Amino acid sequence: MTAVDPTSPARRGRGRPGYDQAAVLRAAVELFNRKGYDATSIGDLAKELGVTKPAIYHHFDSKEDLLRLALDDALDELTTLVSNASRGNGTAYARLRDVVHRSVEVLVAHQPSVTLLLRIRGNTAVEQEALERRRWLDDRLAALVREAIAEGALRDDVPPDLVSRLLFGMVNSLVEWYRAAGTYDAATVADALVTIAFEGLTRRA
Amino acid sequence: MTAVDPTSPARRGRGRPGYDQAAVLRAAVELFNRKGYDATSIGDLAKELGVTKPAIYHHFDSKEDLLRLALDDALDELTTLVSNASRGNGTAYARLRDVVHRSVEVLVAHQPSVTLLLRIRGNTAVEQEALERRRWLDDRLAALVREAIAEGALRDDVPPDLVSRLLFGMVNSLVEWYRAAGTYDAATVADALVTIAFEGLTRRA
């Protein structure tokens, strides 16, 4: 898939009139998030776009095909990010701060597909596979937290698995309230989140 | 509605055989969370419980009636909590720490109905009203954050509205991962969350 200007809802692809693959996928993700994946049909998507069902099948084999591409959009960059953080140079503490900051930026850049990823329940093989990839990410991040505690850089009076859950729970909460058109850009939100999580809200003398 | 032992799925109510009002409501909330409110019918609920539709209508006028009671279950206790925190004695800082701690405990005690509250999108009048009550809570909590910053107790280098969003985003994330049958009780999770949010993860000498 080629990059598409997200401000342009309708595009021509492969010389065929109508919506190109990226625009259909964007509309599908938006509809899955609004109505739920299970409750959305290819017919609903065609109706939403004002095209026929064959116009959708021109680009995608099935509804699951659309879901797989959307979830890969969310997971591929996060997987690269977390892999690099797990085996990078520097202290675990520095790598953890950095991966939290970058994950906020990835989440903002891919908000619709990450929203979908966080809402799937595992009813299909594609969803199961995505949830397995999510668990892999969670496990790597939890291991990085434990490594930073073992270094003595992170507080050790909170159970490590609660640290991981709460820290990335705060990151994931962004899908519910962050609006790209709002007041704060991704870097400002990432700075705020890292400051709160690592330094705490209490003012120090 | 009277309190019902949550470990007992089927109960007799008002001398009528079958499920009592509380048990039907619990099953409805579980189904709304699993399938989505819009996609769930009274017929689906009857099928789930293995009863007829009139057995549901014996207790509730409509699907919206079930939704209203479920959302009130989530909102009533949170509203009392936030009202008390807004006008209580003590510093804003102490009241904010306390309301964060208590909101974790309320969320754990009412996890299914709070999950529903956090997922509704405002498609019906009942949902609109609940979202309005949620906004009232968010506004009061944001005001308490600003008050704690003005006192000089909370750091002032992060925009106050980002503090509110991220702090209560971390609290709300619990609905996605907390399991009552798991390792940690509500008080332990509340302590961990308050420690991370106010003291930060970085270990201090």
mmCIF file of C-alpha atoms in Angstrom:
data_model
loop_
_atom_site.group_PDB
_atom_site.id
_atom_site.type_symbol
_atom_site.label_atom_id
_atom_site.label_comp_id
_atom_site.label_asym_id
_atom_site.label_seq_id
_atom_site.Cartn_x
_atom_site.Cartn_y
_atom_site.Cartn_z
ATOM 1 C CA MET A 1 0.000 0.000 0.000
ATOM 2 C CA THR A 2 1.276 3.427 -0.896
ATOM 3 C CA ALA A 3 0.990 6.417 1.387
ATOM 4 C CA VAL A 4 -2.172 8.407 0.862
ATOM 5 C CA ASP A 5 -2.954 11.955 1.891
ATOM 6 C CA PRO A 6 -5.310 11.358 4.849
ATOM 7 C CA THR A 7 -7.124 14.620 4.180
ATOM 8 C CA SER A 8 -8.316 13.320 0.817
ATOM 9 C CA PRO A 9 -11.259 10.932 1.292
ATOM 10 C CA ALA A 10 -11.670 9.771 -2.299
ATOM 11 C CA ARG A 11 -8.781 8.745 -4.526
ATOM 12 C CA ARG A 12 -8.294 6.947 -7.780
ATOM 13 C CA GLY A 13 -6.251 3.734 -7.650
ATOM 14 C CA ARG A 14 -4.817 1.508 -10.417
ATOM 15 C CA GLY A 15 -6.486 3.728 -12.999
ATOM 16 C CA ARG A 16 -9.926 2.622 -11.801
ATOM 17 C CA PRO A 17 -12.468 5.254 -10.826
ATOM 18 C CA GLY A 18 -13.650 5.412 -7.206
ATOM 19 C CA TYR A 19 -11.717 4.728 -3.982
ATOM 20 C CA ASP A 20 -8.266 3.222 -3.948
ATOM 21 C CA GLN A 21 -7.202 0.430 -1.606
ATOM 22 C CA ALA A 22 -5.919 2.759 1.138
ATOM 23 C CA ALA A 23 -9.092 4.852 1.142
ATOM 24 C CA VAL A 24 -11.321 1.757 1.370
ATOM 25 C CA LEU A 25 -9.193 0.421 4.233
ATOM 26 C CA ARG A 26 -9.400 3.739 6.091
ATOM 27 C CA ALA A 27 -13.188 3.782 5.736
ATOM 28 C CA ALA A 28 -13.392 0.144 6.886
ATOM 29 C CA VAL A 29 -11.352 0.837 10.031
ATOM 30 C CA GLU A 30 -13.513 3.851 10.843
ATOM 31 C CA LEU A 31 -16.676 1.759 10.408
ATOM 32 C CA PHE A 32 -15.299 -1.209 12.418
ATOM 33 C CA ASN A 33 -14.498 1.203 15.275
ATOM 34 C CA ARG A 34 -17.926 2.852 15.083
ATOM 35 C CA LYS A 35 -20.170 -0.226 14.674
ATOM 36 C CA GLY A 36 -17.909 -3.042 15.857
ATOM 37 C CA TYR A 37 -16.141 -5.505 13.539
ATOM 38 C CA ASP A 38 -18.661 -8.334 13.981
ATOM 39 C CA ALA A 39 -21.632 -6.049 13.276
ATOM 40 C CA THR A 40 -20.120 -4.562 10.085
ATOM 41 C CA SER A 41 -20.606 -6.221 6.681
ATOM 42 C CA ILE A 42 -18.969 -5.557 3.316
ATOM 43 C CA GLY A 43 -22.441 -4.331 2.293
ATOM 44 C CA ASP A 44 -22.354 -1.725 5.085
ATOM 45 C CA LEU A 45 -18.926 -0.583 3.924
ATOM 46 C CA ALA A 46 -20.060 -0.337 0.287
ATOM 47 C CA LYS A 47 -23.094 1.685 1.406
ATOM 48 C CA GLU A 48 -20.903 3.973 3.539
ATOM 49 C CA LEU A 49 -18.654 4.674 0.525
ATOM 50 C CA GLY A 50 -21.530 4.852 -1.953
ATOM 51 C CA VAL A 51 -20.043 2.095 -4.115
ATOM 52 C CA THR A 52 -21.045 -1.454 -5.031
ATOM 53 C CA LYS A 53 -19.804 -4.544 -3.178
ATOM 54 C CA PRO A 54 -17.719 -5.662 -6.212
ATOM 55 C CA ALA A 55 -15.897 -2.305 -5.986
ATOM 56 C CA ILE A 56 -14.752 -3.375 -2.492
ATOM 57 C CA TYR A 57 -13.881 -6.914 -3.604
ATOM 58 C CA HIS A 58 -11.790 -5.405 -6.399
ATOM 59 C CA HIS A 59 -9.287 -4.462 -3.674
ATOM 60 C CA PHE A 60 -9.870 -6.997 -0.864
ATOM 61 C CA ASP A 61 -10.708 -10.713 -0.771
ATOM 62 C CA SER A 62 -12.863 -10.525 2.350
ATOM 63 C CA LYS A 63 -13.796 -8.582 5.474
ATOM 64 C CA GLU A 64 -11.075 -10.518 7.340
ATOM 65 C CA ASP A 65 -8.562 -9.358 4.733
ATOM 66 C CA LEU A 66 -9.430 -5.748 5.623
ATOM 67 C CA LEU A 67 -9.134 -6.549 9.328
ATOM 68 C CA ARG A 68 -5.730 -8.216 8.884
ATOM 69 C CA LEU A 69 -4.305 -5.217 7.001
ATOM 70 C CA ALA A 70 -5.679 -2.793 9.600
ATOM 71 C CA LEU A 71 -4.253 -4.768 12.516
ATOM 72 C CA ASP A 72 -0.893 -5.134 10.744
ATOM 73 C CA ASP A 73 -0.844 -1.353 10.340
ATOM 74 C CA ALA A 74 -1.102 -1.051 14.139
ATOM 75 C CA LEU A 75 1.184 -3.948 15.015
ATOM 76 C CA ASP A 76 4.085 -3.726 12.548
ATOM 77 C CA GLU A 77 5.513 -0.425 13.765
ATOM 78 C CA LEU A 78 4.899 -1.281 17.449
ATOM 79 C CA THR A 79 6.697 -4.602 16.945
ATOM 80 C CA THR A 80 9.757 -2.894 15.432
ATOM 81 C CA LEU A 81 9.733 -0.341 18.258
ATOM 82 C CA VAL A 82 9.525 -2.923 21.042
ATOM 83 C CA SER A 83 12.085 -5.237 19.407
ATOM 84 C CA ASN A 84 14.576 -2.373 19.231
ATOM 85 C CA ALA A 85 13.859 -1.367 22.845
ATOM 86 C CA SER A 86 14.355 -4.944 24.068
ATOM 87 C CA ARG A 87 17.818 -5.411 22.616
ATOM 88 C CA GLY A 88 19.116 -1.849 22.229
ATOM 89 C CA ASN A 89 22.146 -0.214 23.803
ATOM 90 C CA GLY A 90 21.917 1.848 26.962
ATOM 91 C CA THR A 91 20.268 1.116 30.297
ATOM 92 C CA ALA A 92 16.898 -0.640 30.489
ATOM 93 C CA TYR A 93 15.625 2.513 32.225
ATOM 94 C CA ALA A 94 16.609 4.754 29.290
ATOM 95 C CA ARG A 95 15.182 2.282 26.771
ATOM 96 C CA LEU A 96 11.904 2.051 28.732
ATOM 97 C CA ARG A 97 11.489 5.852 28.862
ATOM 98 C CA ASP A 98 12.272 6.009 25.160
ATOM 99 C CA VAL A 99 9.853 3.225 24.144
ATOM 100 C CA VAL A 100 7.044 4.832 26.162
ATOM 101 C CA HIS A 101 7.659 8.155 24.414
ATOM 102 C CA ARG A 102 7.803 6.578 20.958
ATOM 103 C CA SER A 103 4.771 4.376 21.555
ATOM 104 C CA VAL A 104 2.688 7.500 22.216
ATOM 105 C CA GLU A 105 3.855 8.886 18.882
ATOM 106 C CA VAL A 106 3.054 5.630 17.031
ATOM 107 C CA LEU A 107 -0.351 5.482 18.685
ATOM 108 C CA VAL A 108 -1.165 9.037 17.609
ATOM 109 C CA ALA A 109 0.074 8.394 14.053
ATOM 110 C CA HIS A 110 -1.970 5.172 13.757
ATOM 111 C CA GLN A 111 -4.848 6.018 16.113
ATOM 112 C CA PRO A 112 -7.704 4.385 14.122
ATOM 113 C CA SER A 113 -5.941 1.043 13.627
ATOM 114 C CA VAL A 114 -4.592 0.974 17.213
ATOM 115 C CA THR A 115 -8.130 1.704 18.465
ATOM 116 C CA LEU A 116 -9.335 -1.314 16.467
ATOM 117 C CA LEU A 117 -6.484 -3.455 17.836
ATOM 118 C CA LEU A 118 -7.413 -2.553 21.419
ATOM 119 C CA ARG A 119 -11.087 -3.429 20.851
ATOM 120 C CA ILE A 120 -10.902 -6.825 19.134
ATOM 121 C CA ARG A 121 -11.999 -9.753 21.251
ATOM 122 C CA GLY A 122 -10.530 -12.778 19.432
ATOM 123 C CA ASN A 123 -13.613 -14.092 17.628
ATOM 124 C CA THR A 124 -11.728 -14.939 14.404
ATOM 125 C CA ALA A 125 -8.363 -16.457 13.465
ATOM 126 C CA VAL A 126 -7.098 -13.029 12.352
ATOM 127 C CA GLU A 127 -8.069 -11.532 15.721
ATOM 128 C CA GLN A 128 -6.444 -14.422 17.606
ATOM 129 C CA GLU A 129 -3.211 -13.890 15.713
ATOM 130 C CA ALA A 130 -3.266 -10.146 16.445
ATOM 131 C CA LEU A 131 -3.936 -10.792 20.145
ATOM 132 C CA GLU A 132 -0.953 -13.158 20.178
ATOM 133 C CA ARG A 133 1.236 -10.429 18.701
ATOM 134 C CA ARG A 134 -0.136 -8.010 21.355
ATOM 135 C CA ARG A 135 0.761 -10.477 24.110
ATOM 136 C CA TRP A 136 4.287 -10.705 22.694
ATOM 137 C CA LEU A 137 4.584 -6.897 22.901
ATOM 138 C CA ASP A 138 3.170 -6.871 26.460
ATOM 139 C CA ASP A 139 5.611 -9.606 27.535
ATOM 140 C CA ARG A 140 8.623 -7.769 26.078
ATOM 141 C CA LEU A 141 7.576 -4.503 27.744
ATOM 142 C CA ALA A 142 6.998 -6.250 31.091
ATOM 143 C CA ALA A 143 10.491 -7.810 30.795
ATOM 144 C CA LEU A 144 11.972 -4.355 30.152
ATOM 145 C CA VAL A 145 10.215 -3.028 33.287
ATOM 146 C CA ARG A 146 11.672 -5.905 35.356
ATOM 147 C CA GLU A 147 15.129 -5.201 33.889
ATOM 148 C CA ALA A 148 14.879 -1.506 34.862
ATOM 149 C CA ILE A 149 13.859 -2.494 38.411
ATOM 150 C CA ALA A 150 16.790 -4.965 38.614
ATOM 151 C CA GLU A 151 19.146 -2.132 37.567
ATOM 152 C CA GLY A 152 17.933 -0.189 40.608
ATOM 153 C CA ALA A 153 16.646 2.657 38.425
ATOM 154 C CA LEU A 154 12.926 1.970 38.838
ATOM 155 C CA ARG A 155 11.064 1.833 42.167
ATOM 156 C CA ASP A 156 10.713 -1.713 43.513
ATOM 157 C CA ASP A 157 7.796 -1.184 45.935
ATOM 158 C CA VAL A 158 5.104 -1.710 43.259
ATOM 159 C CA PRO A 159 4.601 -5.173 41.686
ATOM 160 C CA PRO A 160 6.365 -5.125 38.271
ATOM 161 C CA ASP A 161 3.360 -6.493 36.376
ATOM 162 C CA LEU A 162 1.148 -3.717 37.827
ATOM 163 C CA VAL A 163 3.773 -1.187 36.674
ATOM 164 C CA SER A 164 3.541 -2.537 33.098
ATOM 165 C CA ARG A 165 -0.263 -2.668 33.106
ATOM 166 C CA LEU A 166 -0.725 0.843 34.513
ATOM 167 C CA LEU A 167 2.039 2.448 32.439
ATOM 168 C CA PHE A 168 0.808 1.066 29.121
ATOM 169 C CA GLY A 169 -2.812 1.435 30.264
ATOM 170 C CA MET A 170 -2.099 5.162 30.438
ATOM 171 C CA VAL A 171 -0.548 5.061 26.947
ATOM 172 C CA ASN A 172 -3.455 3.050 25.490
ATOM 173 C CA SER A 173 -6.031 5.392 27.064
ATOM 174 C CA LEU A 174 -4.998 7.905 24.387
ATOM 175 C CA VAL A 175 -7.135 6.134 21.783
ATOM 176 C CA GLU A 176 -10.210 7.145 23.794
ATOM 177 C CA TRP A 177 -9.517 10.850 24.213
ATOM 178 C CA TYR A 178 -6.723 12.078 21.944
ATOM 179 C CA ARG A 179 -7.938 14.048 18.944
ATOM 180 C CA ALA A 180 -5.376 14.927 16.275
ATOM 181 C CA ALA A 181 -7.189 18.181 15.534
ATOM 182 C CA GLY A 182 -7.021 19.202 19.204
ATOM 183 C CA THR A 183 -4.660 21.429 21.137
ATOM 184 C CA TYR A 184 -1.650 19.152 21.702
ATOM 185 C CA ASP A 185 0.658 17.486 19.192
ATOM 186 C CA ALA A 186 1.991 13.961 19.709
ATOM 187 C CA ALA A 187 5.367 15.102 21.084
ATOM 188 C CA THR A 188 3.720 17.304 23.753
ATOM 189 C CA VAL A 189 1.476 14.442 24.882
ATOM 190 C CA ALA A 190 4.423 12.018 24.886
ATOM 191 C CA ASP A 191 6.516 14.447 26.992
ATOM 192 C CA ALA A 192 3.621 14.908 29.452
ATOM 193 C CA LEU A 193 3.036 11.176 29.791
ATOM 194 C CA VAL A 194 6.725 10.335 30.323
ATOM 195 C CA THR A 195 7.060 13.140 32.903
ATOM 196 C CA ILE A 196 3.991 12.013 34.872
ATOM 197 C CA ALA A 197 4.879 8.314 34.744
ATOM 198 C CA PHE A 198 8.567 8.627 35.637
ATOM 199 C CA GLU A 199 8.757 11.809 37.751
ATOM 200 C CA GLY A 200 5.226 11.801 39.221
ATOM 201 C CA LEU A 201 2.699 14.585 39.616
ATOM 202 C CA THR A 202 3.848 15.771 43.035
ATOM 203 C CA ARG A 203 5.897 18.943 42.851
ATOM 204 C CA ARG A 204 9.384 18.665 44.367
ATOM 205 C CA ALA A 205 11.310 21.423 46.100
ATOM 206 C CA MET B 1 -32.919 -3.142 43.463
ATOM 207 C CA THR B 2 -31.638 -5.239 46.342
ATOM 208 C CA ALA B 3 -28.098 -6.528 46.607
ATOM 209 C CA VAL B 4 -27.615 -9.965 45.099
ATOM 210 C CA ASP B 5 -24.818 -12.446 45.702
ATOM 211 C CA PRO B 6 -22.789 -12.066 42.474
ATOM 212 C CA THR B 7 -21.600 -15.673 42.680
ATOM 213 C CA SER B 8 -25.156 -16.931 42.249
ATOM 214 C CA PRO B 9 -26.205 -16.608 38.587
ATOM 215 C CA ALA B 10 -29.833 -17.636 38.948
ATOM 216 C CA ARG B 11 -32.114 -16.377 41.714
ATOM 217 C CA ARG B 12 -35.781 -16.306 42.430
ATOM 218 C CA GLY B 13 -37.336 -12.829 42.727
ATOM 219 C CA ARG B 14 -40.791 -11.710 43.878
ATOM 220 C CA GLY B 15 -41.804 -15.356 44.271
ATOM 221 C CA ARG B 16 -41.609 -15.858 40.496
ATOM 222 C CA PRO B 17 -39.450 -18.698 39.171
ATOM 223 C CA GLY B 18 -36.454 -17.822 36.987
ATOM 224 C CA TYR B 19 -34.088 -14.867 37.192
ATOM 225 C CA ASP B 20 -34.700 -11.846 39.410
ATOM 226 C CA GLN B 21 -34.228 -8.267 38.256
ATOM 227 C CA ALA B 22 -30.611 -7.979 39.401
ATOM 228 C CA ALA B 23 -29.586 -11.214 37.677
ATOM 229 C CA VAL B 24 -31.230 -10.162 34.383
ATOM 230 C CA LEU B 25 -29.485 -6.774 34.587
ATOM 231 C CA ARG B 26 -26.108 -8.425 35.235
ATOM 232 C CA ALA B 27 -26.579 -10.713 32.225
ATOM 233 C CA ALA B 28 -27.638 -7.738 30.062
ATOM 234 C CA VAL B 29 -24.537 -5.711 30.980
ATOM 235 C CA GLU B 30 -22.304 -8.692 30.233
ATOM 236 C CA LEU B 31 -23.990 -9.147 26.851
ATOM 237 C CA PHE B 32 -23.877 -5.403 25.994
ATOM 238 C CA ASN B 33 -20.138 -5.422 26.745
ATOM 239 C CA ARG B 34 -19.552 -8.558 24.678
ATOM 240 C CA LYS B 35 -21.718 -7.811 21.611
ATOM 241 C CA GLY B 36 -22.185 -4.051 21.856
ATOM 242 C CA TYR B 37 -25.386 -2.352 23.028
ATOM 243 C CA ASP B 38 -26.699 -1.561 19.531
ATOM 244 C CA ALA B 39 -26.170 -5.122 18.310
ATOM 245 C CA THR B 40 -27.937 -6.730 21.314
ATOM 246 C CA SER B 41 -31.715 -7.327 21.339
ATOM 247 C CA ILE B 42 -34.046 -8.346 24.148
ATOM 248 C CA GLY B 43 -34.406 -11.591 22.159
ATOM 249 C CA ASP B 44 -30.623 -12.160 22.405
ATOM 250 C CA LEU B 45 -30.787 -11.581 26.154
ATOM 251 C CA ALA B 46 -33.716 -13.980 26.578
ATOM 252 C CA LYS B 47 -31.834 -16.611 24.556
ATOM 253 C CA GLU B 48 -28.670 -16.092 26.646
ATOM 254 C CA LEU B 49 -30.679 -16.653 29.845
ATOM 255 C CA GLY B 50 -32.800 -19.458 28.393
ATOM 256 C CA VAL B 51 -36.052 -17.619 29.163
ATOM 257 C CA THR B 52 -38.841 -16.065 27.086
ATOM 258 C CA LYS B 53 -38.931 -12.379 26.137
ATOM 259 C CA PRO B 54 -41.968 -11.758 28.434
ATOM 260 C CA ALA B 55 -39.836 -13.030 31.356
ATOM 261 C CA ILE B 56 -37.458 -10.097 30.608
ATOM 262 C CA TYR B 57 -40.308 -7.604 30.148
ATOM 263 C CA HIS B 58 -41.681 -8.738 33.526
ATOM 264 C CA HIS B 59 -38.759 -6.826 35.084
ATOM 265 C CA PHE B 60 -37.857 -4.121 32.519
ATOM 266 C CA ASP B 61 -39.871 -1.934 30.157
ATOM 267 C CA SER B 62 -37.296 -1.867 27.372
ATOM 268 C CA LYS B 63 -33.672 -2.393 26.378
ATOM 269 C CA GLU B 64 -33.062 1.296 27.159
ATOM 270 C CA ASP B 65 -34.455 0.729 30.660
ATOM 271 C CA LEU B 66 -31.766 -1.928 31.213
ATOM 272 C CA LEU B 67 -29.123 0.427 29.827
ATOM 273 C CA ARG B 68 -30.241 3.289 32.099
ATOM 274 C CA LEU B 69 -30.063 1.132 35.245
ATOM 275 C CA ALA B 70 -26.638 -0.209 34.255
ATOM 276 C CA LEU B 71 -25.236 3.270 33.588
ATOM 277 C CA ASP B 72 -26.738 4.609 36.825
ATOM 278 C CA ASP B 73 -24.975 1.788 38.668
ATOM 279 C CA ALA B 74 -21.674 3.080 37.275
ATOM 280 C CA LEU B 75 -22.440 6.792 37.623
ATOM 281 C CA ASP B 76 -24.214 7.161 40.985
ATOM 282 C CA GLU B 77 -21.298 6.139 43.188
ATOM 283 C CA LEU B 78 -18.753 8.020 41.055
ATOM 284 C CA THR B 79 -20.921 11.152 41.259
ATOM 285 C CA THR B 80 -21.074 10.965 45.079
ATOM 286 C CA LEU B 81 -17.323 10.385 45.205
ATOM 287 C CA VAL B 82 -16.435 13.307 42.955
ATOM 288 C CA SER B 83 -18.951 15.659 44.628
ATOM 289 C CA ASN B 84 -17.383 14.935 48.009
ATOM 290 C CA ALA B 85 -13.857 15.399 46.633
ATOM 291 C CA SER B 86 -14.809 18.753 45.046
ATOM 292 C CA ARG B 87 -16.115 20.342 48.206
ATOM 293 C CA GLY B 88 -14.379 18.389 51.002
ATOM 294 C CA ASN B 89 -12.023 19.604 53.697
ATOM 295 C CA GLY B 90 -8.260 19.406 53.333
ATOM 296 C CA THR B 91 -5.975 20.459 50.491
ATOM 297 C CA ALA B 92 -6.963 19.902 46.871
ATOM 298 C CA TYR B 93 -3.829 17.755 46.603
ATOM 299 C CA ALA B 94 -4.977 15.407 49.398
ATOM 300 C CA ARG B 95 -8.516 15.266 47.988
ATOM 301 C CA LEU B 96 -7.173 14.481 44.500
ATOM 302 C CA ARG B 97 -4.991 11.613 45.767
ATOM 303 C CA ASP B 98 -7.949 10.308 47.746
ATOM 304 C CA VAL B 99 -10.445 10.499 44.877
ATOM 305 C CA VAL B 100 -8.010 8.696 42.550
ATOM 306 C CA HIS B 101 -7.599 5.919 45.115
ATOM 307 C CA ARG B 102 -11.335 5.610 45.723
ATOM 308 C CA SER B 103 -12.213 5.752 42.018
ATOM 309 C CA VAL B 104 -10.031 2.678 41.442
ATOM 310 C CA GLU B 105 -11.981 0.875 44.156
ATOM 311 C CA VAL B 106 -15.357 1.934 42.685
ATOM 312 C CA LEU B 107 -14.233 0.865 39.229
ATOM 313 C CA VAL B 108 -13.207 -2.561 40.475
ATOM 314 C CA ALA B 109 -16.458 -2.985 42.452
ATOM 315 C CA HIS B 110 -18.577 -1.949 39.423
ATOM 316 C CA GLN B 111 -16.298 -3.114 36.612
ATOM 317 C CA PRO B 112 -18.995 -4.421 34.196
ATOM 318 C CA SER B 113 -21.162 -1.283 34.364
ATOM 319 C CA VAL B 114 -18.158 1.079 34.225
ATOM 320 C CA THR B 115 -16.890 -0.842 31.180
ATOM 321 C CA LEU B 116 -20.270 -0.257 29.541
ATOM 322 C CA LEU B 117 -20.178 3.436 30.504
ATOM 323 C CA LEU B 118 -16.740 3.860 28.901
ATOM 324 C CA ARG B 119 -17.870 2.189 25.662
ATOM 325 C CA ILE B 120 -21.160 3.939 24.901
ATOM 326 C CA ARG B 121 -21.094 6.338 21.985
ATOM 327 C CA GLY B 122 -24.203 8.478 22.507
ATOM 328 C CA ASN B 123 -26.585 6.925 19.973
ATOM 329 C CA THR B 124 -29.650 7.171 22.260
ATOM 330 C CA ALA B 125 -31.107 9.688 24.730
ATOM 331 C CA VAL B 126 -30.068 7.480 27.663
ATOM 332 C CA GLU B 127 -26.500 7.355 26.364
ATOM 333 C CA GLN B 128 -26.451 11.133 25.791
ATOM 334 C CA GLU B 129 -27.566 11.715 29.366
ATOM 335 C CA ALA B 130 -24.893 9.354 30.720
ATOM 336 C CA LEU B 131 -22.217 11.057 28.609
ATOM 337 C CA GLU B 132 -23.355 14.392 30.022
ATOM 338 C CA ARG B 133 -22.930 13.026 33.565
ATOM 339 C CA ARG B 134 -19.485 11.712 32.581
ATOM 340 C CA ARG B 135 -18.494 15.157 31.303
ATOM 341 C CA TRP B 136 -19.641 16.652 34.627
ATOM 342 C CA LEU B 137 -17.337 14.216 36.459
ATOM 343 C CA ASP B 138 -14.435 14.963 34.092
ATOM 344 C CA ASP B 139 -14.935 18.721 34.554
ATOM 345 C CA ARG B 140 -14.990 18.463 38.376
ATOM 346 C CA LEU B 141 -11.847 16.307 38.369
ATOM 347 C CA ALA B 142 -10.060 18.675 35.977
ATOM 348 C CA ALA B 143 -10.996 21.576 38.307
ATOM 349 C CA LEU B 144 -9.544 19.673 41.270
ATOM 350 C CA VAL B 145 -6.286 19.140 39.329
ATOM 351 C CA ARG B 146 -6.089 22.885 38.577
ATOM 352 C CA GLU B 147 -6.743 23.662 42.249
ATOM 353 C CA ALA B 148 -3.901 21.338 43.341
ATOM 354 C CA ILE B 149 -1.560 23.026 40.841
ATOM 355 C CA ALA B 150 -2.608 26.462 42.120
ATOM 356 C CA GLU B 151 -1.808 25.330 45.679
ATOM 357 C CA GLY B 152 1.751 24.610 44.498
ATOM 358 C CA ALA B 153 1.448 20.926 45.405
ATOM 359 C CA LEU B 154 1.241 19.535 41.875
ATOM 360 C CA ARG B 155 3.842 20.074 39.138
ATOM 361 C CA ASP B 156 2.993 22.962 36.820
ATOM 362 C CA ASP B 157 5.170 22.047 33.809
ATOM 363 C CA VAL B 158 2.509 19.766 32.257
ATOM 364 C CA PRO B 159 -0.739 21.242 30.844
ATOM 365 C CA PRO B 160 -3.483 20.681 33.503
ATOM 366 C CA ASP B 161 -5.952 19.147 31.045
ATOM 367 C CA LEU B 162 -3.322 16.616 29.931
ATOM 368 C CA VAL B 163 -2.755 15.765 33.619
ATOM 369 C CA SER B 164 -6.491 15.011 34.046
ATOM 370 C CA ARG B 165 -6.732 13.010 30.825
ATOM 371 C CA LEU B 166 -3.645 10.888 31.506
ATOM 372 C CA LEU B 167 -4.351 10.379 35.221
ATOM 373 C CA PHE B 168 -7.938 9.218 34.713
ATOM 374 C CA GLY B 169 -6.955 7.466 31.477
ATOM 375 C CA MET B 170 -4.699 5.292 33.645
ATOM 376 C CA VAL B 171 -7.600 4.694 36.084
ATOM 377 C CA ASN B 172 -10.056 3.868 33.278
ATOM 378 C CA SER B 173 -7.583 1.476 31.625
ATOM 379 C CA LEU B 174 -8.371 -0.912 34.496
ATOM 380 C CA VAL B 175 -11.619 -1.994 32.832
ATOM 381 C CA GLU B 176 -9.525 -3.510 30.027
ATOM 382 C CA TRP B 177 -7.109 -5.586 32.079
ATOM 383 C CA TYR B 178 -8.195 -5.910 35.723
ATOM 384 C CA ARG B 179 -9.670 -9.303 36.599
ATOM 385 C CA ALA B 180 -11.282 -9.670 40.018
ATOM 386 C CA ALA B 181 -10.181 -13.298 40.199
ATOM 387 C CA GLY B 182 -6.564 -12.317 39.566
ATOM 388 C CA THR B 183 -3.589 -11.755 41.820
ATOM 389 C CA TYR B 184 -4.234 -8.234 43.119
ATOM 390 C CA ASP B 185 -7.130 -6.848 45.150
ATOM 391 C CA ALA B 186 -8.578 -3.386 44.559
ATOM 392 C CA ALA B 187 -6.638 -1.721 47.401
ATOM 393 C CA THR B 188 -3.292 -3.023 46.095
ATOM 394 C CA VAL B 189 -4.033 -1.753 42.577
ATOM 395 C CA ALA B 190 -5.223 1.609 43.971
ATOM 396 C CA ASP B 191 -2.031 1.975 46.049
ATOM 397 C CA ALA B 192 0.141 1.117 43.024
ATOM 398 C CA LEU B 193 -1.676 3.584 40.783
ATOM 399 C CA VAL B 194 -1.514 6.456 43.291
ATOM 400 C CA THR B 195 2.193 5.785 43.927
ATOM 401 C CA ILE B 196 3.066 5.751 40.213
ATOM 402 C CA ALA B 197 0.945 8.804 39.370
ATOM 403 C CA PHE B 198 2.043 11.016 42.266
ATOM 404 C CA GLU B 199 5.572 9.791 43.103
ATOM 405 C CA GLY B 200 6.628 8.497 39.679
ATOM 406 C CA LEU B 201 8.371 5.301 38.654
ATOM 407 C CA THR B 202 11.933 6.592 38.973
ATOM 408 C CA ARG B 203 13.643 5.409 42.137
ATOM 409 C CA ARG B 204 14.932 8.169 44.396
ATOM 410 C CA ALA B 205 17.964 8.022 46.631
#
